[in-house]
XYZ file of N, CA and C in Angstrom:
657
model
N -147.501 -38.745 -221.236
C -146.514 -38.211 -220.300
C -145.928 -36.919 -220.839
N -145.521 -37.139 -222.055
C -145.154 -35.762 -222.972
C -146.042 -34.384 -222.824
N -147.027 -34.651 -222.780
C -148.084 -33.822 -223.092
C -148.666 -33.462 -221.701
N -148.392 -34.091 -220.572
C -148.986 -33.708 -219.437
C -147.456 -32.759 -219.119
N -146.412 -33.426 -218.821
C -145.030 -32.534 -218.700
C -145.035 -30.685 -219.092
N -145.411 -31.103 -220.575
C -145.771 -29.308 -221.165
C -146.772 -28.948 -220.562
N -147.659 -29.969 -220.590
C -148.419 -28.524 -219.871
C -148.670 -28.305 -218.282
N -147.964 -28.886 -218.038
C -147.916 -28.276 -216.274
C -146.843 -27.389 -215.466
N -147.143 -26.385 -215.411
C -146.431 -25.429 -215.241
C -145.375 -25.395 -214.082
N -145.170 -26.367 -213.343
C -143.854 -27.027 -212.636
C -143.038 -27.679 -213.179
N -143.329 -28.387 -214.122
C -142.582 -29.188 -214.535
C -141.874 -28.735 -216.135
N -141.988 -27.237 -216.322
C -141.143 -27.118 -217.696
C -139.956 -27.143 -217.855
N -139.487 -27.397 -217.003
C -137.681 -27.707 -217.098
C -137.478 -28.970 -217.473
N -138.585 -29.697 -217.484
C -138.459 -31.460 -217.543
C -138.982 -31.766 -219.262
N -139.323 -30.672 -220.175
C -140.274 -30.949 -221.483
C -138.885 -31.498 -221.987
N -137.828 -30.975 -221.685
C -136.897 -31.177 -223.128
C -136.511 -32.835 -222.672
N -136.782 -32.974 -221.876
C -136.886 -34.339 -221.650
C -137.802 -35.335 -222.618
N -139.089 -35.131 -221.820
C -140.192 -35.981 -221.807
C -139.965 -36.144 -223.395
N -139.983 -34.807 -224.339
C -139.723 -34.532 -225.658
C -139.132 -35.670 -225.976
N -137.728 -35.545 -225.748
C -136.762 -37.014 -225.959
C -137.244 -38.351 -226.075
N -137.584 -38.353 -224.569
C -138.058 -39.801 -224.330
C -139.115 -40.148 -225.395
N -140.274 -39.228 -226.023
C -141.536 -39.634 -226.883
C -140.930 -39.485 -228.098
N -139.681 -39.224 -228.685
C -139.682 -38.880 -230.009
C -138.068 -39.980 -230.243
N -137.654 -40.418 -229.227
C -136.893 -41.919 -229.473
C -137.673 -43.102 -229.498
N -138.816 -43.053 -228.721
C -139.972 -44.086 -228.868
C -140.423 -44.541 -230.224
N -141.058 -43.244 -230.490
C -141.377 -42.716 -231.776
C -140.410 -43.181 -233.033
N -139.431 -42.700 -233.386
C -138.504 -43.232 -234.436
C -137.863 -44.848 -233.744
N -138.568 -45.725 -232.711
C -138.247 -46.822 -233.206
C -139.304 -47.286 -233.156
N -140.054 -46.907 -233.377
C -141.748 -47.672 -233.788
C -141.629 -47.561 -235.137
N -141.161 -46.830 -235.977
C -141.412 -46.499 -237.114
C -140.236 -47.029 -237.616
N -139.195 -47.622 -237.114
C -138.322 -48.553 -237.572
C -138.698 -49.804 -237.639
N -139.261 -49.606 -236.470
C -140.310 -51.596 -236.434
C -140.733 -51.793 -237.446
N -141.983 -51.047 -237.630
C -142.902 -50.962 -238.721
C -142.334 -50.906 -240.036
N -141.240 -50.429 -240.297
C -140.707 -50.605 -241.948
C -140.136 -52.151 -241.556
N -139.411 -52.348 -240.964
C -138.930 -53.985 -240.653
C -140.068 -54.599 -240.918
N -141.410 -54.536 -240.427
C -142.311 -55.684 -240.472
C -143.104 -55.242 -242.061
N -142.815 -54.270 -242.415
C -143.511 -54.081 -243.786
C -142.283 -54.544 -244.793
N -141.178 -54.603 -244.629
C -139.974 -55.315 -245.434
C -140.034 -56.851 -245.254
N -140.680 -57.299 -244.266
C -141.181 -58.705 -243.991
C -142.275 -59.250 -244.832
N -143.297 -58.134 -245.013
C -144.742 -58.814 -245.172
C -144.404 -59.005 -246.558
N -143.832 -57.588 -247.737
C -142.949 -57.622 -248.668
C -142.589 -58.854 -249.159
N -141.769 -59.258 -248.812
C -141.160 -60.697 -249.035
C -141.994 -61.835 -249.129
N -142.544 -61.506 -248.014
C -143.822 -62.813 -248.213
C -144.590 -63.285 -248.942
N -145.092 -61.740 -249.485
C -145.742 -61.457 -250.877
C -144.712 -61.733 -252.210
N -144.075 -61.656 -252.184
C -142.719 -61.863 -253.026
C -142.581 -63.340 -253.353
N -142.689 -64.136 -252.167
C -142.277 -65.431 -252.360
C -143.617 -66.148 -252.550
N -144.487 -65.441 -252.362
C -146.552 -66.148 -252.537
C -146.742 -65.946 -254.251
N -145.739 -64.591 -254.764
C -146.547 -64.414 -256.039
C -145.107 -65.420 -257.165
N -143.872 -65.753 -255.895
C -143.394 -66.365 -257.237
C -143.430 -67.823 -256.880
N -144.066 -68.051 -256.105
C -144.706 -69.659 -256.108
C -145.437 -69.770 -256.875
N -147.012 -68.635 -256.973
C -147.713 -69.127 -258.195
C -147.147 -69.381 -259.426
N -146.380 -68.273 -259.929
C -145.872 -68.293 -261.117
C -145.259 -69.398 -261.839
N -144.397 -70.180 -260.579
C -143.856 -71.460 -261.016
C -145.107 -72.596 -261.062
N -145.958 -72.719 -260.111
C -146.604 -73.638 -260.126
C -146.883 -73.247 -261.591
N -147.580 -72.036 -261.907
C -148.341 -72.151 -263.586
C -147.399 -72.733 -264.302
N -146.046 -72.437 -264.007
C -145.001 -73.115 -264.966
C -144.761 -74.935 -265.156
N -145.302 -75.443 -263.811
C -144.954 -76.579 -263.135
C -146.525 -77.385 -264.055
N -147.438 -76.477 -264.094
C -148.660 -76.988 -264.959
C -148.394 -77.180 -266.403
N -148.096 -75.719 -266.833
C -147.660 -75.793 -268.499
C -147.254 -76.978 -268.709
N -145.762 -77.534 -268.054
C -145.372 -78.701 -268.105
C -145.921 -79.764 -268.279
N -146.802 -79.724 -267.333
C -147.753 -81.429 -267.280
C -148.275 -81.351 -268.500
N -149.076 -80.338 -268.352
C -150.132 -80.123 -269.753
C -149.333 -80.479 -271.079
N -147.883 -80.252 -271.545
C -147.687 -80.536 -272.600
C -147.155 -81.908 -272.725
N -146.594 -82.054 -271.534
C -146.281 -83.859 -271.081
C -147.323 -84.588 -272.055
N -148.494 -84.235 -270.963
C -149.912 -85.404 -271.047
C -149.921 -84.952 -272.587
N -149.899 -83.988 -272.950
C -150.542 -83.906 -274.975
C -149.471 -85.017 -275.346
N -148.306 -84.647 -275.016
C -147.106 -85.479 -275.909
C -147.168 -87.177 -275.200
N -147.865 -87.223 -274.445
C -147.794 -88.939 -274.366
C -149.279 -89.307 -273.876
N -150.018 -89.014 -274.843
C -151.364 -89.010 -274.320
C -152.003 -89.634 -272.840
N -151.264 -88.703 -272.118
C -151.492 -88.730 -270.365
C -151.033 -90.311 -269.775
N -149.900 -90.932 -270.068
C -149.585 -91.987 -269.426
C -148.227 -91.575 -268.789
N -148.975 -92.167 -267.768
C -147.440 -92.054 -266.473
C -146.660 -92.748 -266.659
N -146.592 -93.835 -267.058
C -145.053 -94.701 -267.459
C -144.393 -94.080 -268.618
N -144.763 -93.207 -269.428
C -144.352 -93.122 -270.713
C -142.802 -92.266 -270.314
N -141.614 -92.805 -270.739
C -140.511 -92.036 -270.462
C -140.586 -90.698 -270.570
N -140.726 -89.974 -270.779
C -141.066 -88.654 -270.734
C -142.024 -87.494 -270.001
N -142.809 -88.467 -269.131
C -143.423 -88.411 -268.102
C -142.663 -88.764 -266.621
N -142.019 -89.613 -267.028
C -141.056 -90.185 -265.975
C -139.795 -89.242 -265.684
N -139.278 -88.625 -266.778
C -138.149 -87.571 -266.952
C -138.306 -86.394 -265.687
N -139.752 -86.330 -265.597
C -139.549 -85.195 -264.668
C -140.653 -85.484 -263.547
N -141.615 -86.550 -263.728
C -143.066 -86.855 -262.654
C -142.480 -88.316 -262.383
N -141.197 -88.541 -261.945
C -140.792 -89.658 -261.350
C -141.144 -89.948 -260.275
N -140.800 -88.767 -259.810
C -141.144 -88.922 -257.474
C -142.097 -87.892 -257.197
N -142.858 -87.238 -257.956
C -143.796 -86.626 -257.568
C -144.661 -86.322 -258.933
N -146.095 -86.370 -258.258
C -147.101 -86.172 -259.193
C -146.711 -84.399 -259.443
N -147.367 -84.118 -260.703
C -147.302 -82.611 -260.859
C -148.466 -81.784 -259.804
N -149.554 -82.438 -259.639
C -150.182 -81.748 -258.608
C -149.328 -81.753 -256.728
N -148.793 -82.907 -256.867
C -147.797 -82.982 -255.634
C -146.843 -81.609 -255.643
N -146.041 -81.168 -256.997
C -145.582 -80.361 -256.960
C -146.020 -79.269 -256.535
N -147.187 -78.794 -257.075
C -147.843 -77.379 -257.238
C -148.317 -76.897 -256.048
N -148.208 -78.290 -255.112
C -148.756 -77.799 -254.052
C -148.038 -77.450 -253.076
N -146.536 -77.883 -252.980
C -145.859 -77.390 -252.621
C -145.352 -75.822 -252.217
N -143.754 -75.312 -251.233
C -144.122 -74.173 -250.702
C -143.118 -74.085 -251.644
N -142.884 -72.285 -251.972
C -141.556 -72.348 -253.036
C -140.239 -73.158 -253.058
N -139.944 -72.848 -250.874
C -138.836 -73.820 -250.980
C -138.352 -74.887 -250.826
N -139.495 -75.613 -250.694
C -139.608 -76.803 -251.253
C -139.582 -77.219 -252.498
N -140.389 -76.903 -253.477
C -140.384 -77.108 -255.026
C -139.648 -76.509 -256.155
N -138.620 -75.674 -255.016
C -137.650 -75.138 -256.224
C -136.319 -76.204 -256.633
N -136.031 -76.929 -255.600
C -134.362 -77.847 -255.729
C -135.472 -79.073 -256.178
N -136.857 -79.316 -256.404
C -137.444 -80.110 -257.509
C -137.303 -79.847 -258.651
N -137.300 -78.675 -259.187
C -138.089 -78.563 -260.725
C -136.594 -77.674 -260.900
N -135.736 -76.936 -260.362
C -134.647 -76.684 -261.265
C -133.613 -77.737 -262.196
N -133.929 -79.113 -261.614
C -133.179 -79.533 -262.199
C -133.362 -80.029 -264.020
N -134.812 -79.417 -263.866
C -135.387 -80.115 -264.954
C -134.835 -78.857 -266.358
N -134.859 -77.890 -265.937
C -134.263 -76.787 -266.835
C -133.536 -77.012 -267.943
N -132.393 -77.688 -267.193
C -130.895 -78.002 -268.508
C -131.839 -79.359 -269.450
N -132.694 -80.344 -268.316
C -133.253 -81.383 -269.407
C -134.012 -80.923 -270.503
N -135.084 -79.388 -270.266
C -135.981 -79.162 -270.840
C -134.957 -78.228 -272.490
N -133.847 -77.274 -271.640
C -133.151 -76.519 -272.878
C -132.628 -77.569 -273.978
N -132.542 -78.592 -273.655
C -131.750 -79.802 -274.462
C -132.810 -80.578 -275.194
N -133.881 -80.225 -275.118
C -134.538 -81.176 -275.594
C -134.899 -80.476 -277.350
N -134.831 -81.542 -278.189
C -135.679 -81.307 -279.616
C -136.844 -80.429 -279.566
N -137.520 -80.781 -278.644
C -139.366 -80.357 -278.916
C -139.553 -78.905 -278.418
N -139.669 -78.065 -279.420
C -139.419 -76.727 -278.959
C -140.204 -75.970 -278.031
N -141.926 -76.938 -277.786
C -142.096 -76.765 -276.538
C -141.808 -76.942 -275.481
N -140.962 -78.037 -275.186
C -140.169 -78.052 -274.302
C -139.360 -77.214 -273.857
N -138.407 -76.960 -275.040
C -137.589 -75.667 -274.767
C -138.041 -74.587 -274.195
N -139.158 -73.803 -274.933
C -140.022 -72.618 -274.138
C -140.355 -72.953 -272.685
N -140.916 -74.113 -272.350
C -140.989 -73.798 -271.135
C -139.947 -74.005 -269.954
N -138.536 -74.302 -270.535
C -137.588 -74.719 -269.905
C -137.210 -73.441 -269.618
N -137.166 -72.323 -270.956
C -136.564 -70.940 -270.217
C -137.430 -70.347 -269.543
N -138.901 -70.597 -269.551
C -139.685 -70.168 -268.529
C -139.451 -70.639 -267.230
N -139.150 -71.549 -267.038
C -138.836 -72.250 -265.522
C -137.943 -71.759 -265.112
N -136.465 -71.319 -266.263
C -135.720 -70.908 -265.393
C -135.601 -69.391 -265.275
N -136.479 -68.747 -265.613
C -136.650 -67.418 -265.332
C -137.194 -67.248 -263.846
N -138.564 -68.637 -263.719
C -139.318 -68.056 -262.603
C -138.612 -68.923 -261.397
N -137.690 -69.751 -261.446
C -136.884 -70.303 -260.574
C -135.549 -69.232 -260.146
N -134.927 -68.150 -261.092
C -134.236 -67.381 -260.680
C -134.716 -66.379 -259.752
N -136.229 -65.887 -260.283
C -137.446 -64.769 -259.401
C -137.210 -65.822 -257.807
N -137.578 -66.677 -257.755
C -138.119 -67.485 -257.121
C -137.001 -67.457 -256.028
N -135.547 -67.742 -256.236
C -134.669 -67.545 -255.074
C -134.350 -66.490 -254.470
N -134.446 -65.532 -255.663
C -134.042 -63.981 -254.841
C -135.290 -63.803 -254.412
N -136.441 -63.668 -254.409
C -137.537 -63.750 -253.230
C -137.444 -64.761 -252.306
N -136.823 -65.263 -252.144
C -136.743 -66.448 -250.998
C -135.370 -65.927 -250.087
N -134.137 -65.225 -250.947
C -133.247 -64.752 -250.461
C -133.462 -63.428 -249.642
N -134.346 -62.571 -250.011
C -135.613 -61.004 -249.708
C -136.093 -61.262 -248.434
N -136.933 -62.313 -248.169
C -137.649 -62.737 -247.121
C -136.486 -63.102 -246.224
N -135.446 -63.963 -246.281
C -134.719 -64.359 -245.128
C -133.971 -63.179 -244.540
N -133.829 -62.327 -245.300
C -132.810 -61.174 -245.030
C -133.768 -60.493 -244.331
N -134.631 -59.847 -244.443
C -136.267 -59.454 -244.010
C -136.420 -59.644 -242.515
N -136.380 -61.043 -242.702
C -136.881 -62.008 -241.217
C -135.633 -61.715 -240.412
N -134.390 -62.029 -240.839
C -133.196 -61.630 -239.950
C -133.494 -60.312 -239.821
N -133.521 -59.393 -239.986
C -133.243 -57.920 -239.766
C -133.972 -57.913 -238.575
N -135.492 -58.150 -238.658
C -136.170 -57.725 -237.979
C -135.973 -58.360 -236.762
N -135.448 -60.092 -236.507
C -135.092 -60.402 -235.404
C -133.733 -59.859 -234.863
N -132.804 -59.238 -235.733
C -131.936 -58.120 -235.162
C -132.460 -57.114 -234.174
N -133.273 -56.207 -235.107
C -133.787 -55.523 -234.521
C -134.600 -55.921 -232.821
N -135.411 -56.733 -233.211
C -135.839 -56.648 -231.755
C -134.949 -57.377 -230.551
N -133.867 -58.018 -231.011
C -133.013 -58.405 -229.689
C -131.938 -57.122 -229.635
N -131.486 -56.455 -230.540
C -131.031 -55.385 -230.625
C -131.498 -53.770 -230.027
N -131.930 -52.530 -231.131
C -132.184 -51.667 -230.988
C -133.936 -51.595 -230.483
N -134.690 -52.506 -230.833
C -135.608 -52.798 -229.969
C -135.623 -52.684 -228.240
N -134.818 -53.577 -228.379
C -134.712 -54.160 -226.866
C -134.224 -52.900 -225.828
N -133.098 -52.337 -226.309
C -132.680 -50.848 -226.277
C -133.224 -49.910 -225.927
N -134.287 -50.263 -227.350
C -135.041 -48.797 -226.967
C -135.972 -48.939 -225.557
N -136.647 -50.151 -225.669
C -137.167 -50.632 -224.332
C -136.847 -49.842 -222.998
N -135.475 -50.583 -222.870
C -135.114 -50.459 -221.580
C -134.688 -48.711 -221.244
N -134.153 -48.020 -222.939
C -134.174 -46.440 -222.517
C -135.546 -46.062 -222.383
N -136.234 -46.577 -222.721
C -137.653 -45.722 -222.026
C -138.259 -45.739 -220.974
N -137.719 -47.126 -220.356
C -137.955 -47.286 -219.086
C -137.204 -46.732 -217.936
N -136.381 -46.645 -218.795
C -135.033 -45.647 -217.751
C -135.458 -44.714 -217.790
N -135.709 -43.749 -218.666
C -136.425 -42.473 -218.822
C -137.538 -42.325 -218.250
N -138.071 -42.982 -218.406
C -139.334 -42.799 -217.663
C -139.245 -43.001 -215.524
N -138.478 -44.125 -215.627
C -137.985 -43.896 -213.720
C -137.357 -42.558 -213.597
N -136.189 -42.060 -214.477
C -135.838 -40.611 -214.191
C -136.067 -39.403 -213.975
N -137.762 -39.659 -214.829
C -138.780 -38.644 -214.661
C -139.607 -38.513 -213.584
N -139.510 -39.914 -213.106
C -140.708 -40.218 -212.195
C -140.144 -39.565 -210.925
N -138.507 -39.663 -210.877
C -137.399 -39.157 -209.831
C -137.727 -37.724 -209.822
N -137.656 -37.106 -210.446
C -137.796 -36.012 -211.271
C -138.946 -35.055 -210.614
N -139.812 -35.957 -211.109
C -141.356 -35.051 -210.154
C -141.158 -35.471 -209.112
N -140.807 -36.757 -208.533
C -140.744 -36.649 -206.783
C -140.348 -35.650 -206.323
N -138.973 -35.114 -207.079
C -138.365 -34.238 -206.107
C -138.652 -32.558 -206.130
N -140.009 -32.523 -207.184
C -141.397 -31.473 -207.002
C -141.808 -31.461 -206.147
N -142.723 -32.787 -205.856
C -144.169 -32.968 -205.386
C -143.895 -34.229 -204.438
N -144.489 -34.677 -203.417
C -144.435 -36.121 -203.038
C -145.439 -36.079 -202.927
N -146.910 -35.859 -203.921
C -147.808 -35.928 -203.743
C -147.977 -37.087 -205.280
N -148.087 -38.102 -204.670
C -148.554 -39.684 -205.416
C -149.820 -39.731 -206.169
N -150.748 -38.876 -205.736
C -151.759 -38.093 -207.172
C -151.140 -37.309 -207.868
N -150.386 -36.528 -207.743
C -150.160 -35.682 -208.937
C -148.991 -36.538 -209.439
N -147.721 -37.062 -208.964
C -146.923 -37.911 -210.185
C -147.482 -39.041 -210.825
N -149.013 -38.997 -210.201
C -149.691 -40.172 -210.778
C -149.864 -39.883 -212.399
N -150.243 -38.715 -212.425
C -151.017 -37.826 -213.524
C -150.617 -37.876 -214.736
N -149.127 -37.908 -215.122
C -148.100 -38.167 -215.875
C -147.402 -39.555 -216.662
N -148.029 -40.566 -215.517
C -148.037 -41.647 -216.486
C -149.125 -42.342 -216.748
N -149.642 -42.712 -218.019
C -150.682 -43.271 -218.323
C -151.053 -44.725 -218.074
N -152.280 -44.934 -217.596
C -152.042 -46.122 -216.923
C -152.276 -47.581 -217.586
N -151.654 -48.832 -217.835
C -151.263 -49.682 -219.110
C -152.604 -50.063 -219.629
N -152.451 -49.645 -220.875
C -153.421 -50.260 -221.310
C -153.199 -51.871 -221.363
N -154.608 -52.318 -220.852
C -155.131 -53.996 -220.668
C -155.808 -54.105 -221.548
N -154.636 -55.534 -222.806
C -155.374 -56.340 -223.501
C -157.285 -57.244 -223.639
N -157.543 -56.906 -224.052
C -158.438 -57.734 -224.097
C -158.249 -59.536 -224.225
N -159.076 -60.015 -224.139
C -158.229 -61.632 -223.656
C -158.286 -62.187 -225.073
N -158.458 -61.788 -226.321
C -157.894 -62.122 -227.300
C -156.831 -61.330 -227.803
N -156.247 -60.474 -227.276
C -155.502 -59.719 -227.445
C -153.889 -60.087 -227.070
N -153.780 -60.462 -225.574
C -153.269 -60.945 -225.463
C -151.286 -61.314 -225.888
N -150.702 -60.732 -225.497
C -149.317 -61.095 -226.049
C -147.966 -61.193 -224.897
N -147.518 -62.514 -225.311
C -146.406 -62.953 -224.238
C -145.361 -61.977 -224.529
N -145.027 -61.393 -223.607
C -143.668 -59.805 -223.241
C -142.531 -60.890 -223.562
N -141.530 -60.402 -223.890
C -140.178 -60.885 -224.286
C -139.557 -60.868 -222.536
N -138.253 -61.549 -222.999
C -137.315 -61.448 -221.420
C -137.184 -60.019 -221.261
N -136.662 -59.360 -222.299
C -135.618 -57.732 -222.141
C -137.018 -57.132 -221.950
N -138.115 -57.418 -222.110
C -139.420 -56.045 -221.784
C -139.677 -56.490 -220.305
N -139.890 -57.596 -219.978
C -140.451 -58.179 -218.259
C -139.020 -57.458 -217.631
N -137.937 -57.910 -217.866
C -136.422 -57.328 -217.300
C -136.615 -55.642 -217.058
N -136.649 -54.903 -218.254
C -137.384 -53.828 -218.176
C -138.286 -53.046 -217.373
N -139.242 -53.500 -216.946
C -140.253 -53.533 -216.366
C -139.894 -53.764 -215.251
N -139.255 -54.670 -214.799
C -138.646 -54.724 -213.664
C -137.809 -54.006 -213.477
N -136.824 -53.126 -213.796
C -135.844 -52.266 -213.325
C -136.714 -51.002 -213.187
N -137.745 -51.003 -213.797
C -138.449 -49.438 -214.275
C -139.106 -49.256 -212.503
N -139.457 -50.843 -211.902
C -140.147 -50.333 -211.320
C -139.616 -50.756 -209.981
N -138.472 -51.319 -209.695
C -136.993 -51.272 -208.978
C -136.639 -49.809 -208.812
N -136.384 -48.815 -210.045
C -135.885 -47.220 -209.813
C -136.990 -46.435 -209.050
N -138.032 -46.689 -209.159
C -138.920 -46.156 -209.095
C -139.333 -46.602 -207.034
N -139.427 -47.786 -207.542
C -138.773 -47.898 -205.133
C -137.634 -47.155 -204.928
N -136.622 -47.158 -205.378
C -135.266 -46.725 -204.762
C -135.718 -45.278 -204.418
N -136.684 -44.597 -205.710
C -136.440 -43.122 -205.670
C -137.905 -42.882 -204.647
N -138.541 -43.399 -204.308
C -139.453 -43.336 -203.306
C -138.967 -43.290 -201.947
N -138.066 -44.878 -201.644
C -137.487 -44.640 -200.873
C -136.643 -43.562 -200.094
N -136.038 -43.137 -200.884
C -135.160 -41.859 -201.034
C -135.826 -40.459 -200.669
């Protein structure tokens, strides 16, 4: 639409427009896109400090089983593989298996066996990583659902406004329905895996866009 506007030589009183309308579009696409890359971020955040604990959640077993030559009743096996096997653990999602295995920390710093100890401050290193990536991601995920019931939604409906205003705009050029045809591009159609359910505020949208757009016909 931008680009047909400039260059048609009736309609240059309307560029500083069209301009507008493509370059508010524009800076909130590129707001999206850092939102959903501050998302994916996190995700990755909370994937690489799950592993980390699980390795931690292994170390554990592994020195368990040396120190009680692999029996599950042996109290010290029981201390921390009471209600869950260690592979039960590991398989777990971070936030799930973190309000498991923090508690074991203060048991592990207290203990005589100085392997124990080591891996107690290891746990609680990767259990501290472990919440503030879990805290990263939620903040992440909120923003971005800010955003799209917010300045999303916004931007939506100003482009759709903008765009009926324009459409007003050349009517009152041309009432020739090929040429204001020319100017808007016509939607691109998903492919059927493609596919994506429109929110309320975009169908709402859509509907007013094309509500202004009778009125100014009418007219």
């Amino acid at each position: 639409t931008k680009l047909v506007v400039r260059n048609t030589p009736e309609t240059k009183a309307l560029v500083a427009d069209a301009d507008k309308l493509h370059a508010d579009a524009v800076a909130a696409l590129a707001d999206e896109r850092k939102l959903i890359e501050s998302r994916l971020e996190g995700e990755v955040q909370v994937a690489l400090g799950n592993r980390t604990l699980d390795a931690a959640v292994a170390a554990l077993r592994a020195l368990v089983n040396q120190r009680t030559d692999s029996k599950p009743e042996h109290p010290l096996y029981q201390r921390f593989f009471n209600n869950y096997r260690p592979s039960e653990v590991i398989r777990m999602t971070l936030a799930t298996e973190l309000p498991i295995v923090e508690p074991w920390v203060k048991s592990l710093k207290a203990d005589a066996d100085a392997g124990l100890v080591a891996i107690g401050s290891q746990l609680e290193k990767q259990i501290a990583s472990g919440r503030m990536a879990l805290l990263a991601l939620g903040a992440a995920r909120q923003a971005l659902k800010d955003f799209e019931a917010g300045s999303r939604a916004l931007a939506f409906t100003n482009a759709a406004t903008g765009r009926a205003a324009l459409y007003a705009a050349l009517r009152k050029i041309s009432s020739d329905d090929g040429w204001i045809e020319l100017f808007f591009r016509p939607s691109y159609r998903r492919s059927s895996d493609e596919q994506r359910e429109l929110s309320v505020s975009e169908v709402q949208a859509l509907v007013d866009t094309r509500e202004k757009e009778l009125t100014a016909a009418r007219t």
